[in-house]
mmCIF file of C-alpha atoms and ligand atoms in Angstrom:
data_model
loop_
_atom_site.group_PDB
_atom_site.id
_atom_site.type_symbol
_atom_site.label_atom_id
_atom_site.label_comp_id
_atom_site.label_asym_id
_atom_site.label_seq_id
_atom_site.Cartn_x
_atom_site.Cartn_y
_atom_site.Cartn_z
ATOM 1 C CA MET A 1 39.638 -4.132 -2.106
ATOM 2 C CA ALA A 2 41.795 -1.366 -0.630
ATOM 3 C CA ARG A 3 41.202 2.000 -2.254
ATOM 4 C CA SER A 4 44.055 4.226 -3.271
ATOM 5 C CA ARG A 5 44.243 7.782 -1.934
ATOM 6 C CA LEU A 6 44.966 11.043 -3.676
ATOM 7 C CA ILE A 7 47.100 13.622 -1.861
ATOM 8 C CA VAL A 8 46.966 16.935 -3.707
ATOM 9 C CA ALA A 9 49.372 19.712 -2.680
ATOM 10 C CA ASN A 10 48.239 23.194 -3.692
ATOM 11 C CA TRP A 11 51.264 25.449 -3.260
ATOM 12 C CA LYS A 12 49.306 28.574 -4.254
ATOM 13 C CA LEU A 13 51.706 31.508 -4.935
ATOM 14 C CA ASN A 14 54.623 29.758 -3.223
ATOM 15 C CA PRO A 15 57.557 29.280 -3.083
ATOM 16 C CA THR A 16 59.165 32.366 -4.599
ATOM 17 C CA THR A 17 62.209 30.606 -6.100
ATOM 18 C CA LEU A 18 62.599 27.667 -8.448
ATOM 19 C CA ALA A 19 65.402 26.312 -6.243
ATOM 20 C CA GLU A 20 63.013 26.025 -3.311
ATOM 21 C CA ALA A 21 60.288 24.488 -5.510
ATOM 22 C CA LYS A 22 62.794 21.828 -6.618
ATOM 23 C CA ARG A 23 63.776 21.121 -3.012
ATOM 24 C CA LEU A 24 60.141 20.626 -1.966
ATOM 25 C CA ALA A 25 59.340 18.509 -5.021
ATOM 26 C CA LEU A 26 62.360 16.243 -4.415
ATOM 27 C CA ALA A 27 61.203 15.507 -0.861
ATOM 28 C CA ALA A 28 57.646 14.830 -2.057
ATOM 29 C CA LYS A 29 59.002 12.581 -4.809
ATOM 30 C CA ALA A 30 60.996 10.476 -2.344
ATOM 31 C CA ALA A 31 57.987 10.084 -0.028
ATOM 32 C CA SER A 32 55.677 9.306 -2.904
ATOM 33 C CA ALA A 33 58.000 6.570 -4.218
ATOM 34 C CA LYS A 34 57.650 4.708 -0.910
ATOM 35 C CA ALA A 35 53.906 5.167 -0.449
ATOM 36 C CA LYS A 36 52.003 2.304 -2.041
ATOM 37 C CA LYS A 37 48.423 2.976 -3.150
ATOM 38 C CA VAL A 38 48.895 6.717 -2.684
ATOM 39 C CA GLN A 39 49.007 9.090 -5.631
ATOM 40 C CA VAL A 40 50.637 12.411 -4.838
ATOM 41 C CA VAL A 41 49.740 15.338 -7.100
ATOM 42 C CA LEU A 42 51.828 18.511 -6.817
ATOM 43 C CA CYS A 43 50.217 21.753 -7.964
ATOM 44 C CA PRO A 44 53.032 24.300 -7.987
ATOM 45 C CA PRO A 45 52.832 27.757 -9.575
ATOM 46 C CA ALA A 46 52.554 27.240 -13.362
ATOM 47 C CA VAL A 47 55.987 28.767 -14.047
ATOM 48 C CA TYR A 48 57.661 25.823 -12.292
ATOM 49 C CA LEU A 49 55.731 23.033 -14.006
ATOM 50 C CA ALA A 50 58.008 22.507 -17.018
ATOM 51 C CA THR A 51 61.128 22.167 -14.867
ATOM 52 C CA LEU A 52 59.576 19.982 -12.170
ATOM 53 C CA LEU A 53 58.046 17.712 -14.790
ATOM 54 C CA THR A 54 61.452 16.703 -16.141
ATOM 55 C CA ALA A 55 61.990 14.160 -13.318
ATOM 56 C CA PRO A 56 58.598 13.380 -11.816
ATOM 57 C CA GLY A 57 59.154 9.792 -10.623
ATOM 58 C CA LYS A 58 55.807 8.548 -9.350
ATOM 59 C CA LEU A 59 54.568 12.099 -8.777
ATOM 60 C CA LEU A 60 51.829 13.545 -10.942
ATOM 61 C CA PHE A 61 51.412 17.259 -11.504
ATOM 62 C CA GLY A 62 48.433 19.542 -11.525
ATOM 63 C CA ALA A 63 47.879 23.164 -12.473
ATOM 64 C CA GLN A 64 46.217 25.593 -10.067
ATOM 65 C CA ASP A 65 44.086 27.090 -12.816
ATOM 66 C CA THR A 66 43.642 27.186 -16.584
ATOM 67 C CA PHE A 67 41.725 29.128 -19.212
ATOM 68 C CA THR A 68 38.436 28.430 -20.973
ATOM 69 C CA GLU A 69 39.941 28.745 -24.489
ATOM 70 C CA PHE A 70 42.652 26.661 -26.111
ATOM 71 C CA GLU A 71 44.657 29.263 -28.055
ATOM 72 C CA GLY A 72 44.508 32.788 -29.413
ATOM 73 C CA ALA A 73 44.684 36.409 -28.306
ATOM 74 C CA PHE A 74 44.379 35.956 -24.537
ATOM 75 C CA THR A 75 47.368 37.650 -22.946
ATOM 76 C CA GLY A 76 48.534 36.081 -19.709
ATOM 77 C CA GLU A 77 46.325 33.005 -19.855
ATOM 78 C CA ILE A 78 47.419 29.342 -19.820
ATOM 79 C CA SER A 79 45.692 26.856 -22.121
ATOM 80 C CA PRO A 80 44.707 23.344 -21.066
ATOM 81 C CA LEU A 81 46.424 22.180 -24.267
ATOM 82 C CA GLN A 82 49.694 23.739 -23.107
ATOM 83 C CA LEU A 83 49.341 22.038 -19.725
ATOM 84 C CA ARG A 84 48.664 18.687 -21.368
ATOM 85 C CA ASP A 85 51.658 19.125 -23.647
ATOM 86 C CA LEU A 86 53.901 19.557 -20.586
ATOM 87 C CA GLY A 87 52.598 16.335 -19.063
ATOM 88 C CA VAL A 88 50.249 17.861 -16.493
ATOM 89 C CA LYS A 89 47.402 15.502 -15.535
ATOM 90 C CA TYR A 90 45.137 17.505 -13.195
ATOM 91 C CA VAL A 91 43.774 21.045 -13.044
ATOM 92 C CA ILE A 92 42.176 22.640 -9.978
ATOM 93 C CA VAL A 93 38.983 24.500 -10.931
ATOM 94 C CA GLY A 94 36.601 26.506 -8.795
ATOM 95 C CA HIS A 95 39.075 27.108 -5.987
ATOM 96 C CA SER A 96 37.756 29.708 -3.549
ATOM 97 C CA GLU A 97 40.808 31.911 -4.124
ATOM 98 C CA ARG A 98 40.070 31.975 -7.889
ATOM 99 C CA ARG A 99 36.393 32.659 -7.187
ATOM 100 C CA LYS A 100 37.467 35.677 -5.107
ATOM 101 C CA ARG A 101 39.436 36.885 -8.130
ATOM 102 C CA GLY A 102 36.371 36.766 -10.347
ATOM 103 C CA ASP A 103 35.711 33.189 -11.473
ATOM 104 C CA THR A 104 31.923 32.914 -11.707
ATOM 105 C CA LEU A 105 30.012 29.643 -11.875
ATOM 106 C CA GLU A 106 29.787 30.084 -15.674
ATOM 107 C CA VAL A 107 33.565 30.437 -15.886
ATOM 108 C CA ILE A 108 34.105 27.432 -13.605
ATOM 109 C CA ALA A 109 31.763 25.329 -15.757
ATOM 110 C CA ALA A 110 33.562 26.450 -18.942
ATOM 111 C CA LYS A 111 36.980 25.681 -17.433
ATOM 112 C CA THR A 112 35.749 22.244 -16.344
ATOM 113 C CA ARG A 113 34.567 21.499 -19.889
ATOM 114 C CA ALA A 114 37.869 22.743 -21.375
ATOM 115 C CA VAL A 115 39.863 20.548 -18.980
ATOM 116 C CA LEU A 116 37.758 17.489 -19.752
ATOM 117 C CA LYS A 117 37.903 18.113 -23.519
ATOM 118 C CA THR A 118 41.690 18.055 -23.231
ATOM 119 C CA ASN A 119 41.603 14.675 -21.466
ATOM 120 C CA LEU A 120 42.884 16.205 -18.248
ATOM 121 C CA ALA A 121 41.248 15.597 -14.870
ATOM 122 C CA PRO A 122 39.548 18.542 -13.154
ATOM 123 C CA ILE A 123 39.752 18.772 -9.379
ATOM 124 C CA ILE A 124 36.499 20.632 -8.820
ATOM 125 C CA CYS A 125 36.328 22.579 -5.562
ATOM 126 C CA ILE A 126 32.912 22.866 -3.969
ATOM 127 C CA GLY A 127 32.055 24.293 -0.573
ATOM 128 C CA GLU A 128 29.773 26.664 1.266
ATOM 129 C CA ASP A 129 30.725 30.138 2.531
ATOM 130 C CA LYS A 130 28.897 29.482 5.766
ATOM 131 C CA ARG A 131 26.613 26.900 7.294
ATOM 132 C CA ASP A 132 23.021 27.363 8.377
ATOM 133 C CA GLY A 133 21.146 25.241 10.876
ATOM 134 C CA ASP A 134 18.450 24.319 8.339
ATOM 135 C CA GLY A 135 20.964 22.754 5.970
ATOM 136 C CA ASP A 136 20.012 25.110 3.116
ATOM 137 C CA TYR A 137 23.674 25.340 2.158
ATOM 138 C CA LEU A 138 23.489 21.687 1.121
ATOM 139 C CA GLU A 139 20.976 22.569 -1.586
ATOM 140 C CA GLY A 140 23.349 25.316 -2.697
ATOM 141 C CA LEU A 141 26.134 22.759 -3.109
ATOM 142 C CA VAL A 142 23.912 20.514 -5.228
ATOM 143 C CA ARG A 143 22.807 23.424 -7.418
ATOM 144 C CA GLU A 144 26.441 24.433 -7.988
ATOM 145 C CA LEU A 145 27.511 20.906 -8.863
ATOM 146 C CA GLU A 146 24.582 20.436 -11.239
ATOM 147 C CA PHE A 147 25.417 23.718 -12.943
ATOM 148 C CA ILE A 148 29.136 23.002 -13.304
ATOM 149 C CA LEU A 149 28.609 19.449 -14.518
ATOM 150 C CA ASP A 150 25.668 20.152 -16.802
ATOM 151 C CA LYS A 151 26.052 18.343 -20.138
ATOM 152 C CA VAL A 152 29.332 16.680 -19.158
ATOM 153 C CA PRO A 153 29.244 13.338 -21.018
ATOM 154 C CA ARG A 154 29.526 10.194 -18.905
ATOM 155 C CA GLN A 155 32.734 9.103 -20.579
ATOM 156 C CA ALA A 156 34.435 12.390 -19.647
ATOM 157 C CA ALA A 157 32.881 12.396 -16.165
ATOM 158 C CA LYS A 158 35.037 9.389 -15.254
ATOM 159 C CA ARG A 159 37.999 11.771 -14.870
ATOM 160 C CA ILE A 160 36.332 14.109 -12.371
ATOM 161 C CA VAL A 161 37.778 14.559 -8.892
ATOM 162 C CA LEU A 162 35.643 16.433 -6.389
ATOM 163 C CA ALA A 163 37.137 18.371 -3.494
ATOM 164 C CA TYR A 164 34.765 19.318 -0.718
ATOM 165 C CA GLU A 165 36.311 22.449 0.740
ATOM 166 C CA PRO A 166 34.096 24.511 3.038
ATOM 167 C CA ARG A 167 35.286 28.040 2.247
ATOM 168 C CA TRP A 168 35.380 29.116 5.869
ATOM 169 C CA ALA A 169 38.021 26.408 6.426
ATOM 170 C CA ILE A 170 40.455 27.466 3.687
ATOM 171 C CA GLY A 171 43.623 29.527 4.019
ATOM 172 C CA ALA A 172 45.115 31.794 6.637
ATOM 173 C CA LEU A 173 41.753 33.344 7.580
ATOM 174 C CA ALA A 174 40.131 29.954 8.222
ATOM 175 C CA THR A 175 38.021 29.618 11.327
ATOM 176 C CA GLY A 176 38.892 25.908 11.666
ATOM 177 C CA ALA A 177 38.532 22.666 9.722
ATOM 178 C CA ASP A 178 35.445 20.527 9.162
ATOM 179 C CA THR A 179 35.221 17.484 11.428
ATOM 180 C CA PRO A 180 35.886 14.074 9.875
ATOM 181 C CA GLU A 181 32.406 12.939 10.953
ATOM 182 C CA GLN A 182 30.753 15.872 9.200
ATOM 183 C CA PHE A 183 32.947 15.416 6.143
ATOM 184 C CA LEU A 184 31.739 11.829 5.892
ATOM 185 C CA HIS A 185 28.125 13.036 5.793
ATOM 186 C CA HIS A 186 28.910 15.739 3.258
ATOM 187 C CA ALA A 187 30.765 13.281 1.044
ATOM 188 C CA ILE A 188 27.813 10.853 1.076
ATOM 189 C CA PHE A 189 25.500 13.727 0.186
ATOM 190 C CA LEU A 190 27.734 14.928 -2.676
ATOM 191 C CA ARG A 191 28.158 11.384 -3.936
ATOM 192 C CA LYS A 192 24.386 11.060 -4.213
ATOM 193 C CA THR A 193 24.436 14.065 -6.529
ATOM 194 C CA LEU A 194 27.196 12.493 -8.625
ATOM 195 C CA VAL A 195 25.205 9.256 -8.847
ATOM 196 C CA ASN A 196 22.113 11.197 -9.934
ATOM 197 C CA LEU A 197 24.130 12.975 -12.616
ATOM 198 C CA PHE A 198 26.229 10.131 -13.980
ATOM 199 C CA GLY A 199 24.704 6.856 -12.778
ATOM 200 C CA LYS A 200 25.733 4.528 -9.992
ATOM 201 C CA GLU A 201 28.869 3.010 -11.465
ATOM 202 C CA ILE A 202 30.563 6.318 -12.304
ATOM 203 C CA GLY A 203 29.112 8.295 -9.388
ATOM 204 C CA MET A 204 30.353 5.762 -6.854
ATOM 205 C CA SER A 205 33.816 5.583 -8.399
ATOM 206 C CA LEU A 206 34.742 9.290 -8.407
ATOM 207 C CA PRO A 207 37.159 10.398 -5.673
ATOM 208 C CA ILE A 208 35.853 12.915 -3.129
ATOM 209 C CA LEU A 209 38.651 14.726 -1.308
ATOM 210 C CA TYR A 210 38.534 16.855 1.808
ATOM 211 C CA GLY A 211 40.243 20.264 1.814
ATOM 212 C CA GLY A 212 40.383 23.106 4.314
ATOM 213 C CA SER A 213 43.019 23.534 7.044
ATOM 214 C CA VAL A 214 44.315 19.976 6.695
ATOM 215 C CA ASN A 215 47.435 19.494 8.772
ATOM 216 C CA VAL A 216 49.642 16.718 10.029
ATOM 217 C CA LYS A 217 47.470 16.376 13.151
ATOM 218 C CA ASN A 218 44.023 16.051 11.521
ATOM 219 C CA ALA A 219 44.928 14.382 8.185
ATOM 220 C CA ASP A 220 44.732 10.831 9.493
ATOM 221 C CA SER A 221 41.220 11.193 10.903
ATOM 222 C CA PHE A 222 39.881 12.642 7.631
ATOM 223 C CA LEU A 223 41.272 9.575 5.855
ATOM 224 C CA THR A 224 40.113 7.009 8.420
ATOM 225 C CA VAL A 225 37.068 8.304 10.326
ATOM 226 C CA GLY A 226 36.021 10.580 7.449
ATOM 227 C CA GLN A 227 36.856 7.933 4.819
ATOM 228 C CA ALA A 228 38.082 10.654 2.462
ATOM 229 C CA ASP A 229 39.418 9.403 -0.874
ATOM 230 C CA GLY A 230 42.170 11.928 -0.418
ATOM 231 C CA LEU A 231 43.119 15.412 0.733
ATOM 232 C CA LEU A 232 43.603 18.789 -0.916
ATOM 233 C CA ILE A 233 46.245 20.528 1.154
ATOM 234 C CA GLY A 234 47.253 24.164 0.915
ATOM 235 C CA ARG A 235 49.479 25.753 3.573
ATOM 236 C CA GLU A 236 50.587 22.514 5.216
ATOM 237 C CA SER A 237 51.867 21.134 1.895
ATOM 238 C CA LEU A 238 54.666 23.719 2.009
ATOM 239 C CA GLN A 239 55.802 22.421 5.410
ATOM 240 C CA ILE A 240 57.561 19.652 3.600
ATOM 241 C CA LYS A 241 58.239 17.430 6.620
ATOM 242 C CA ASN A 242 54.535 17.518 7.416
ATOM 243 C CA LEU A 243 53.543 16.777 3.821
ATOM 244 C CA VAL A 244 55.880 13.776 3.844
ATOM 245 C CA GLU A 245 54.305 12.634 7.115
ATOM 246 C CA ILE A 246 50.805 12.985 5.637
ATOM 247 C CA ILE A 247 51.832 10.908 2.605
ATOM 248 C CA LYS A 248 53.036 8.186 5.002
ATOM 249 C CA LEU A 249 49.768 8.399 6.977
ATOM 250 C CA ALA A 250 47.794 8.036 3.745
ATOM 251 C CA ALA A 251 49.766 4.902 2.879
ATOM 252 C CA LYS A 252 48.875 3.418 6.277
ATOM 253 C CA ALA A 253 45.230 4.469 6.010
ATOM 254 C CA VAL A 254 44.689 2.564 2.719
HETATM 255 C C1 LIG B 1 43.437 24.960 -0.480
HETATM 256 O O1 LIG B 1 44.297 25.706 -0.942
HETATM 257 O O2 LIG B 1 42.646 24.374 -1.211
HETATM 258 C C2 LIG B 1 43.352 24.807 0.967
HETATM 259 C C3 LIG B 1 42.487 23.950 1.470
HETATM 260 O O3 LIG B 1 44.188 25.585 1.730
HETATM 261 P P1 LIG B 1 44.571 25.331 3.268
HETATM 262 O O4 LIG B 1 44.933 23.871 3.387
HETATM 263 O O5 LIG B 1 45.739 26.218 3.483
HETATM 264 O O6 LIG B 1 43.383 25.684 4.087
#
């Protein structure tokens, strides 16, 4: 049976006006309406979520981050309960840009648990800083995943989305993207860990996305050759024509 694909757009700290956010979201909405078996998830800055969620069409929305606690004296934080109340469905956790701003593995694990407790779906970002010829970084990835997903009950685990994002491939300082062939190997390896943690049925069913310098030129091969269940797209998702093109490619790749 044809699998559906998840296209997640992480807008980071962009755009700087609500008017522009609405313009981008409208174009994504139109493309998403036409793309069968493709779920598009927009992750705009949190301040735009309430407005964009008033007319989502087939789009789903995600937050770029959340907090470990649900309510209380935590100035500046955003609760998973507040996100759920708005109609948000996904939350990115463990993104490399949040790690750089202080999110430790403990914090990432706590955020994952908070997201799952709220019945939202975490998009958990995992990836190495650099590769070594001996493949030691692969063990590092497994250790991280085991730590983050420790004690997550099977029922809740069904909502997990994993994004394999090698950190050297993310953002403006990226030194390139992974290759689709290597992504395929990494995804098989990560899936084995998910199967070990949650059993075959759940482990095999969880989506594994590729992220890191995805663009309109390489997206198709990650979905076809790399067999990615979807893509987590940063910079290119703000080039709205290219995002629309990638959504169309994903519909063809199903
Ligand atoms: C990201 O923000 O997760 C990302 C992969 O960014 P970019 O596509 O810009 O490398």
